[in-house]
Amino acid sequence: MKKLYYICFFIPSILIAQWGYAALENGRLYLPFKNNGILAAVNLQPKGSNMQWDDISVLFSGGFFLSGYSNDELFTSGMASSELFETYIQGTLSNIDSATTKIYSVKKSDPPFGEAWSDWKNAVKLGAYYYDGDGNGIYDPIDHNRNGFWEVDEDKPGLMYDQTFFNVFSDRGNFSDPRIHYSKGIEIKQTIFASSDSLLNHSVFIRYSIVNRGTVNDTLKDMVFSIYADADIGYHKDDLTGCDTLLNSGFTYNHGPDSLFGENPPAVFFTILQGPAKYTGNIDDTAKVVFNDFSAPVKLPGFINTGLTAHTTSRIEGRFWAVVRSLRNLMLGKLSDGELINPCQDDTGEIFGIDCSEVNPKFWFSGDPVAKSGWLNILPNDQRSIISTGTFNLIKDEPQDIIVAYTIGQGNDNLSSIIDGKNRVRKLFEIYENNFTGSFELPDYNVIYPKEFHLSQNYPNPFNPNTKIKYTIPGVGDENFRPLQAQLIVYDILGRKVTTLVDEPKAPGNYEITFDASRLASGVYLYRLTSGSFSQTKKMMVIK
């Protein structure tokens, strides 16, 4: 495999947040990443670097490019470690303290209202999404009903599926490299998430929320966003690349059997699920920004979501302006010198079964390798791909949310892996069009809520002066499990009311309250729980 030029050392898990590294592990899929936008090319022990499938490399380095005009000056930025092109660093434009450089994470298994939910407050301050259950416009994960369960009128982190990561980076990079442009005031909020569902567990989703802070120009024009992918499927020099314009995807696959994967090497797809919103002014057009299946997408009349507009392969060489201009050309589907490639004369590809003059030169290797038709890559090599959106404007403080997916397809051989990958990408679009089906999971209250009222014996008993009383309110109300009015009252032995401990609606759940009898005389007392038609009384004894 390709040699990784990083220092190899063990990073204990307790230091991952401090060092700014993390790893998504989802069954057979493993993706390490760093807090500056670098994906895969992060040597995080014990599993090491590279995006892996069954512990074998499928992606050496992942990232992105972003290019546009500021005051009519062309600029290009991005994170592509295997090109030694890195213009973003961790943190916001204004700060690089521990809160802004940290990678935040929340998991489906995290307890409601626990440490991970509370820690997400700092992520929200940086722009992370959340569910505003109480509708007050503030992320405050509070168990309002004090029953230990999350409910739809309470706040929740922006957890997507099984695990979600969030971090921020900005374009004030290391300007000692003369190829790197000066800051254009861009911050990118990155959200990575994945699902263990059998239909989705071959994929990793990445949301790039791109913001122009206006420190240089209020509008950055004619922007293009590109996925950068240096795929290494097992052995790195026997790979081919292609694109599927109908699936907004570029993909890399093996030339045949692989020395590491054997007879059935996987294919890796890089897909634009949600492209940036481009203004058209046409009232019949509507772009959308999708969040989850519990929140309606934001619709933008007069806009469209741009899809795949170019797919190229390249190694980036040169310095400063040459790199800025040549990279922009590649992002637009051209050769680095600005000319369109001639598919009829391409020595790395060949046309099968169609007239080469009919091939769109901006979509390199857009044929079907399985059917052996169209423009196909025929020269196995170490492939590096650029998968680009259409142009859009980046207006001050108006985020552009772009969602991409990395997907593994694996069949019985190198070509059937392409078929499997395409089928999985089609399923991703179905799920995306339904606002990420199943991404925001509601608790099954029929399972977690108790079924019956219960009043426990106080403990300790006898006591002086404090004792605890536990009681249960079941989910026996209407279908929405609304709270039930409950009373817990203490009486003396003659039936006279001493004090009221509870008199309010209580959501289904288990509760505990402390009764202080320091002002009462020794003797026997009664406590009664009443809710609806339920009523139960127990005795307790105060001894002084």
XYZ file of C-alpha atoms in Angstrom:
544
model
C 0.000 0.000 0.000
C 0.981 3.631 -0.375
C 3.428 4.845 2.235
C 1.892 7.285 4.744
C 4.217 10.100 5.723
C 2.960 10.662 9.238
C 4.659 9.971 12.545
C 3.434 6.621 13.866
C 2.583 6.712 17.554
C -0.161 5.539 19.879
C -2.775 8.105 20.900
C -4.797 7.003 23.941
C -8.545 7.427 23.470
C -8.676 9.901 26.354
C -6.473 12.260 24.323
C -8.337 12.016 21.025
C -10.372 15.182 21.578
C -7.312 17.038 22.813
C -5.244 16.065 19.783
C -8.126 16.726 17.411
C -8.440 13.215 16.009
C -11.416 10.874 15.958
C -12.567 7.761 14.150
C -15.958 6.597 12.976
C -16.275 2.831 13.333
C -19.440 1.358 11.876
C -19.264 -2.411 11.565
C -16.895 -3.268 8.727
C -16.241 0.398 7.899
C -13.607 2.550 9.601
C -12.865 6.232 8.903
C -10.328 8.242 10.928
C -10.350 12.012 10.522
C -8.840 15.198 11.888
C -10.412 18.438 13.091
C -9.129 20.428 10.085
C -11.101 18.656 7.335
C -8.675 15.830 6.504
C -10.371 12.452 6.114
C -8.698 9.015 6.135
C -5.062 10.219 6.095
C -4.884 10.259 9.891
C -2.764 7.676 11.688
C -4.977 6.920 14.673
C -3.964 3.802 16.593
C -4.730 0.987 17.063
C -6.287 0.644 13.569
C -4.039 3.162 11.876
C -4.748 5.364 8.883
C -6.893 5.169 5.741
C -10.609 4.588 5.380
C -10.832 0.816 5.726
C -13.254 -1.932 4.766
C -12.717 -5.184 6.634
C -9.447 -3.682 7.954
C -8.051 -3.115 4.419
C -7.555 0.312 2.860
C -10.116 1.703 0.404
C -9.308 5.430 0.702
C -5.887 6.937 1.385
C -6.998 10.556 1.635
C -10.329 12.360 1.400
C -11.263 16.012 1.554
C -12.522 18.824 -0.654
C -11.716 21.785 -2.851
C -13.506 25.139 -2.894
C -12.917 27.722 -5.600
C -14.437 31.052 -6.595
C -13.936 34.782 -7.046
C -13.447 37.496 -4.436
C -13.449 41.011 -5.900
C -12.860 39.426 -9.315
C -9.765 37.632 -8.005
C -9.745 33.863 -8.452
C -8.962 31.794 -5.362
C -8.877 28.096 -4.611
C -8.766 26.479 -1.203
C -9.191 22.982 0.160
C -7.887 20.015 2.092
C -6.136 17.377 -0.008
C -3.324 15.927 2.058
C -1.923 13.601 -0.603
C -1.514 16.663 -2.849
C 0.178 18.524 0.037
C -2.569 21.103 -0.439
C -3.992 22.187 2.919
C -5.409 25.694 3.405
C -7.746 25.168 6.375
C -6.914 24.817 10.037
C -9.007 23.803 13.026
C -11.167 26.392 14.779
C -13.148 29.428 13.741
C -11.733 32.526 12.075
C -11.750 34.381 15.374
C -10.620 31.682 17.775
C -8.679 28.444 18.043
C -9.296 27.635 21.703
C -10.055 24.128 22.944
C -13.813 24.521 22.416
C -13.539 25.541 18.766
C -10.886 22.982 17.854
C -12.541 20.018 19.561
C -14.351 17.238 17.713
C -17.745 16.829 19.383
C -19.590 13.531 19.247
C -22.906 12.113 20.344
C -24.137 8.525 20.043
C -27.501 6.837 20.006
C -26.436 4.921 23.110
C -25.644 8.066 25.126
C -28.047 8.512 28.066
C -30.621 11.297 27.563
C -29.614 14.587 29.216
C -26.202 13.131 30.101
C -22.679 14.431 29.570
C -22.626 14.077 25.761
C -25.957 15.902 25.425
C -24.715 18.699 27.678
C -21.361 18.941 25.872
C -23.279 19.471 22.606
C -24.124 22.989 23.907
C -20.614 24.077 22.924
C -21.036 22.494 19.494
C -24.321 24.396 19.032
C -22.521 27.665 19.812
C -20.277 26.861 16.845
C -23.184 26.082 14.527
C -24.061 22.425 15.162
C -27.688 21.496 14.569
C -30.106 20.411 17.283
C -33.788 19.636 17.799
C -35.596 22.477 19.598
C -38.300 20.479 21.373
C -39.539 23.246 23.650
C -39.456 25.812 20.825
C -37.589 28.519 22.730
C -34.778 28.910 20.172
C -32.129 27.783 22.676
C -30.491 24.395 22.990
C -31.193 23.441 26.599
C -31.317 19.640 27.020
C -33.429 19.589 30.177
C -35.580 16.709 31.370
C -38.602 18.948 31.942
C -40.782 16.051 33.072
C -37.988 14.682 35.313
C -38.756 11.099 34.328
C -35.420 10.132 32.756
C -36.837 9.788 29.222
C -36.398 12.117 26.263
C -39.733 13.331 24.884
C -40.696 15.351 21.823
C -41.216 18.576 23.802
C -37.616 18.476 25.059
C -34.383 19.456 23.276
C -32.057 16.895 21.739
C -28.625 17.060 20.028
C -28.491 16.888 16.229
C -27.854 13.153 16.388
C -28.204 11.458 12.995
C -28.635 7.673 13.071
C -26.143 5.887 15.381
C -23.309 8.390 15.800
C -22.633 11.983 14.822
C -19.416 14.035 14.909
C -19.113 17.817 14.564
C -16.161 20.175 14.174
C -15.260 23.556 12.656
C -12.331 24.678 10.537
C -11.504 27.896 8.677
C -9.366 29.107 5.792
C -6.641 30.911 7.691
C -4.074 28.273 6.850
C -0.314 28.046 6.779
C 0.745 30.748 4.348
C 4.390 29.666 4.354
C 3.500 27.499 1.354
C 3.454 29.895 -1.622
C 0.758 27.810 -3.325
C -1.751 28.687 -0.596
C -4.034 31.706 -0.941
C -4.754 34.219 1.776
C -7.932 33.881 3.813
C -11.248 34.734 2.165
C -13.155 34.588 5.452
C -14.568 31.063 5.072
C -15.616 28.805 7.934
C -16.776 25.238 7.381
C -18.845 23.328 9.901
C -18.421 19.607 9.269
C -20.873 16.950 10.440
C -20.058 13.259 9.929
C -22.641 10.571 10.628
C -23.395 6.926 9.879
C -26.008 4.237 10.419
C -25.723 0.561 11.351
C -28.868 -0.207 9.334
C -28.177 -2.906 6.743
C -29.179 -0.574 3.893
C -26.825 2.182 5.053
C -23.936 0.560 6.893
C -21.708 0.683 3.803
C -21.830 4.514 3.790
C -20.494 7.544 5.649
C -22.333 10.861 5.304
C -20.536 14.221 5.475
C -22.356 17.552 5.703
C -20.301 20.646 4.873
C -22.016 23.816 6.078
C -19.947 26.531 4.367
C -20.144 30.103 5.657
C -18.654 33.318 4.279
C -18.004 35.517 7.319
C -17.602 38.607 5.130
C -14.166 39.553 6.432
C -12.942 40.028 2.849
C -16.046 40.262 0.669
C -19.782 40.061 1.370
C -20.283 37.847 -1.693
C -17.890 35.229 -2.999
C -19.018 34.518 -6.557
C -19.067 31.570 -8.949
C -18.040 29.129 -6.246
C -17.468 25.450 -7.043
C -17.276 22.695 -4.434
C -15.471 19.423 -5.195
C -15.034 16.156 -3.369
C -11.364 15.194 -3.402
C -10.694 11.448 -3.191
C -7.403 9.591 -3.339
C -8.810 6.061 -3.277
C -6.503 3.094 -2.649
C -8.468 -0.147 -2.889
C -6.043 -2.610 -1.353
C -2.944 -2.344 -3.528
C -2.987 1.243 -4.776
C -1.602 0.974 -8.330
C -4.202 -1.320 -9.907
C -7.250 0.970 -9.622
C -9.485 2.507 -12.287
C -11.937 5.384 -12.001
C -15.250 6.396 -13.514
C -18.376 8.467 -12.945
C -22.130 8.039 -13.085
C -23.828 11.295 -14.013
C -27.292 9.978 -13.101
C -26.102 9.190 -9.574
C -24.043 12.386 -9.051
C -21.095 10.108 -8.315
C -17.509 9.424 -9.081
C -16.184 5.974 -8.255
C -12.969 3.972 -8.059
C -12.748 0.226 -8.664
C -10.131 -2.457 -9.148
C -8.801 -3.510 -12.531
C -9.366 -7.144 -11.509
C -8.549 -9.254 -8.452
C -6.530 -7.442 -5.797
C -3.507 -8.717 -3.915
C -5.093 -7.705 -0.574
C -8.839 -8.129 -1.158
C -8.539 -11.168 -3.400
C -11.172 -12.013 -6.017
C -13.818 -9.531 -4.852
C -12.250 -6.117 -4.269
C -14.829 -3.429 -3.396
C -15.655 -0.283 -5.337
C -15.832 3.111 -3.607
C -18.397 5.760 -4.593
C -18.190 9.490 -3.849
C -21.643 11.028 -4.180
C -23.107 14.526 -4.068
C -26.419 13.922 -2.277
C -27.296 17.567 -1.717
C -25.575 20.122 -3.899
C -25.327 23.844 -3.083
C -28.293 26.124 -3.742
C -27.860 28.151 -6.947
C -30.134 31.138 -7.655
C -32.075 30.935 -10.928
C -34.916 33.387 -10.336
C -37.335 30.880 -11.873
C -40.466 30.594 -9.708
C -40.828 26.966 -10.777
C -37.471 26.073 -9.203
C -37.077 25.098 -5.554
C -33.914 24.010 -3.777
C -34.027 22.347 -0.386
C -31.862 21.837 2.664
C -32.542 18.491 4.353
C -31.948 17.849 8.041
C -33.665 14.683 9.348
C -36.966 12.837 9.123
C -38.365 14.671 12.155
C -37.700 18.171 10.802
C -39.144 19.546 7.577
C -36.543 20.545 4.970
C -35.986 24.234 4.310
C -37.258 25.117 0.842
C -35.708 27.899 -1.256
C -37.967 29.105 -4.092
C -36.103 30.415 -7.123
C -33.093 28.180 -6.443
C -31.933 24.741 -7.549
C -29.585 22.265 -5.908
C -26.725 21.822 -8.339
C -25.593 18.262 -8.933
C -22.535 16.699 -10.519
C -21.172 19.009 -13.246
C -17.668 17.572 -13.725
C -15.502 14.565 -12.894
C -11.774 14.631 -13.493
C -8.655 12.847 -12.277
C -5.391 14.549 -11.503
C -2.238 15.115 -9.559
C -1.792 18.752 -8.684
C 1.586 20.260 -9.463
C 2.983 23.765 -9.668
C 3.077 26.815 -7.419
C 0.635 29.508 -6.323
C -1.173 31.004 -9.325
C -0.480 27.987 -11.511
C -2.050 25.725 -8.912
C -5.005 28.053 -8.292
C -5.801 28.299 -12.001
C -5.066 24.674 -12.930
C -7.095 23.335 -10.015
C -10.021 25.575 -10.938
C -9.852 24.203 -14.489
C -9.936 20.623 -13.219
C -12.920 21.461 -11.004
C -14.727 22.727 -14.099
C -14.089 19.493 -16.005
C -11.140 20.732 -18.038
C -7.489 19.882 -18.321
C -5.207 21.872 -16.037
C -4.335 24.231 -18.921
C -8.002 25.103 -19.449
C -8.558 23.025 -22.570
C -11.217 20.323 -22.777
C -9.917 16.797 -23.062
C -10.606 15.006 -26.344
C -12.090 11.606 -25.419
C -11.252 10.346 -28.921
C -7.526 10.888 -28.261
C -7.280 10.056 -24.558
C -4.456 7.585 -23.948
C -5.772 6.691 -20.467
C -9.239 5.807 -21.767
C -11.068 4.173 -24.633
C -14.539 4.559 -26.171
C -16.632 1.394 -26.521
C -19.819 1.033 -28.553
C -20.628 4.716 -29.137
C -19.409 7.645 -31.230
C -16.642 9.339 -29.239
C -17.748 12.747 -30.557
C -20.972 12.330 -28.554
C -19.156 11.946 -25.228
C -19.307 14.910 -22.827
C -15.638 15.740 -22.162
C -16.343 17.198 -18.688
C -17.304 13.805 -17.252
C -14.136 11.769 -17.501
C -14.734 8.028 -17.894
C -18.528 8.279 -17.812
C -19.085 4.861 -19.412
C -20.359 1.637 -17.873
C -17.473 -0.737 -17.027
C -19.878 -3.623 -16.378
C -21.484 -3.380 -19.824
C -18.134 -2.287 -21.314
C -19.740 0.664 -23.070
C -18.966 4.361 -23.344
C -15.799 6.117 -22.236
C -13.815 3.837 -19.905
C -10.566 4.264 -18.014
C -8.164 1.578 -19.256
C -4.920 2.485 -17.493
C -4.760 1.073 -13.928
C -2.953 3.436 -11.621
C -3.003 5.276 -8.298
C -6.217 7.214 -8.920
C -7.108 10.656 -7.554
C -10.545 12.070 -8.349
C -12.259 15.452 -8.291
C -16.085 15.313 -8.214
C -17.565 18.793 -8.658
C -20.842 20.653 -8.161
C -22.195 23.513 -10.242
C -21.431 27.139 -9.448
C -23.087 29.100 -6.651
C -22.596 32.313 -4.659
C -21.519 32.389 -1.030
C -23.230 35.358 0.624
C -22.152 36.678 4.006
C -23.540 34.628 6.918
C -25.826 32.564 4.645
C -24.629 28.939 4.939
C -24.480 26.619 1.951
C -25.148 23.076 3.136
C -23.607 20.388 0.923
C -24.077 16.718 1.801
C -21.849 14.017 0.332
C -21.553 10.287 0.932
C -18.704 7.790 0.711
C -20.104 4.327 -0.088
C -18.546 0.869 -0.322
C -19.938 -1.593 -2.846
C -18.790 -5.191 -2.794
C -19.927 -8.088 -4.952
C -18.309 -11.311 -6.132
C -15.693 -9.590 -8.291
C -14.448 -6.134 -9.251
C -17.323 -5.418 -11.677
C -20.174 -6.746 -9.564
C -18.843 -4.480 -6.799
C -19.713 -1.547 -9.087
C -23.270 -2.891 -9.440
C -23.591 -3.260 -5.664
C -22.231 0.238 -5.122
C -24.675 1.810 -7.574
C -27.599 0.017 -5.956
C -26.544 1.301 -2.565
C -26.175 4.865 -3.858
C -29.680 4.685 -5.352
C -30.949 3.721 -1.906
C -29.121 6.730 -0.424
C -31.034 9.052 -2.740
C -34.331 7.415 -1.749
C -33.508 7.946 1.902
C -32.332 11.518 1.282
C -35.523 12.399 -0.623
C -37.446 11.194 2.441
C -35.423 13.483 4.719
C -33.015 10.745 5.813
C -35.515 8.073 6.729
C -35.055 6.819 10.274
C -32.291 9.303 11.110
C -34.103 10.849 14.070
C -35.344 7.988 16.169
C -38.243 8.472 18.564
C -38.287 6.319 21.689
C -40.794 3.480 21.729
C -42.791 4.778 24.644
C -44.928 1.642 24.648
C -41.775 -0.230 25.643
C -40.008 2.195 27.944
C -42.976 3.595 29.832
C -44.258 1.577 32.821
C -47.650 -0.085 32.400
C -49.057 0.241 35.915
C -49.295 2.648 38.838
C -47.138 1.749 41.783
C -46.512 3.234 45.220
C -43.499 1.832 47.069
C -42.977 1.521 50.789
C -40.925 4.441 52.027
C -37.298 3.799 52.946
C -35.984 3.915 55.579
C -38.946 3.084 57.744
C -39.088 3.879 60.633
C -37.105 7.073 60.004
C -35.829 10.314 61.510
C -36.122 12.817 60.050
C -35.957 12.000 56.273
C -37.290 9.179 54.155
C -37.676 8.552 50.424
C -40.914 7.635 48.669
C -40.882 6.111 45.176
C -43.875 5.978 42.875
C -44.674 5.166 39.242
C -46.973 6.908 36.767
C -47.758 4.584 33.824
C -48.231 5.392 30.157
C -51.952 4.656 30.280
C -53.209 8.049 29.102
C -54.015 8.898 25.493
C -51.917 7.832 22.492
C -49.577 10.810 22.983
C -48.697 9.756 26.548
C -49.621 13.120 27.970
C -48.864 13.703 31.675
C -51.452 12.643 34.263
C -52.490 14.780 37.216
C -51.020 13.215 40.356
C -51.205 13.936 44.082
C -49.033 12.554 46.874
C -50.318 13.711 50.268
C -49.237 12.893 53.835
C -51.920 12.469 56.555
C -51.772 11.857 60.282
C -53.328 8.747 61.794
C -56.667 10.589 62.208
C -56.804 11.371 58.490
C -55.915 15.038 58.753
C -53.711 16.402 55.931
C -50.181 17.141 57.117
C -48.514 18.210 53.826
C -48.781 17.854 50.062
C -45.643 16.418 48.460
C -46.874 16.309 44.836
C -49.790 18.043 43.128
C -49.094 18.470 39.412
C -49.248 16.658 36.045
C -46.612 13.930 35.863
C -45.380 12.329 32.671
C -45.125 8.530 32.596
C -42.079 7.366 34.495
C -40.557 6.440 37.829
C -40.190 9.122 40.476
C -38.646 9.558 43.908
C -39.250 12.283 46.472
C -37.710 12.984 49.882
C -40.080 13.642 52.818
C -38.683 15.733 55.701
C -40.514 14.998 58.987
C -38.260 17.101 61.223
C -41.246 19.208 62.345
C -43.514 16.262 63.094
C -43.944 14.371 66.320
C -43.180 10.684 66.622
C -45.954 8.413 65.434
C -47.632 6.687 62.527
C -48.487 8.664 59.372
C -50.161 7.803 56.089
C -49.190 8.777 52.534
C -51.551 8.426 49.602
C -50.924 8.521 45.825
C -53.933 9.564 43.738
C -54.090 9.865 39.947
C -57.304 9.517 37.960
C -59.159 6.488 39.308
C -56.038 5.138 41.019
C -55.550 5.595 44.760
C -53.219 3.762 47.139
C -52.222 4.441 50.746
C -49.286 3.193 52.843
C -48.131 3.675 56.436
C -44.844 5.096 57.695
C -43.444 5.708 61.179
C -41.515 8.674 62.572
C -39.298 7.876 65.573
C -37.465 10.605 67.493
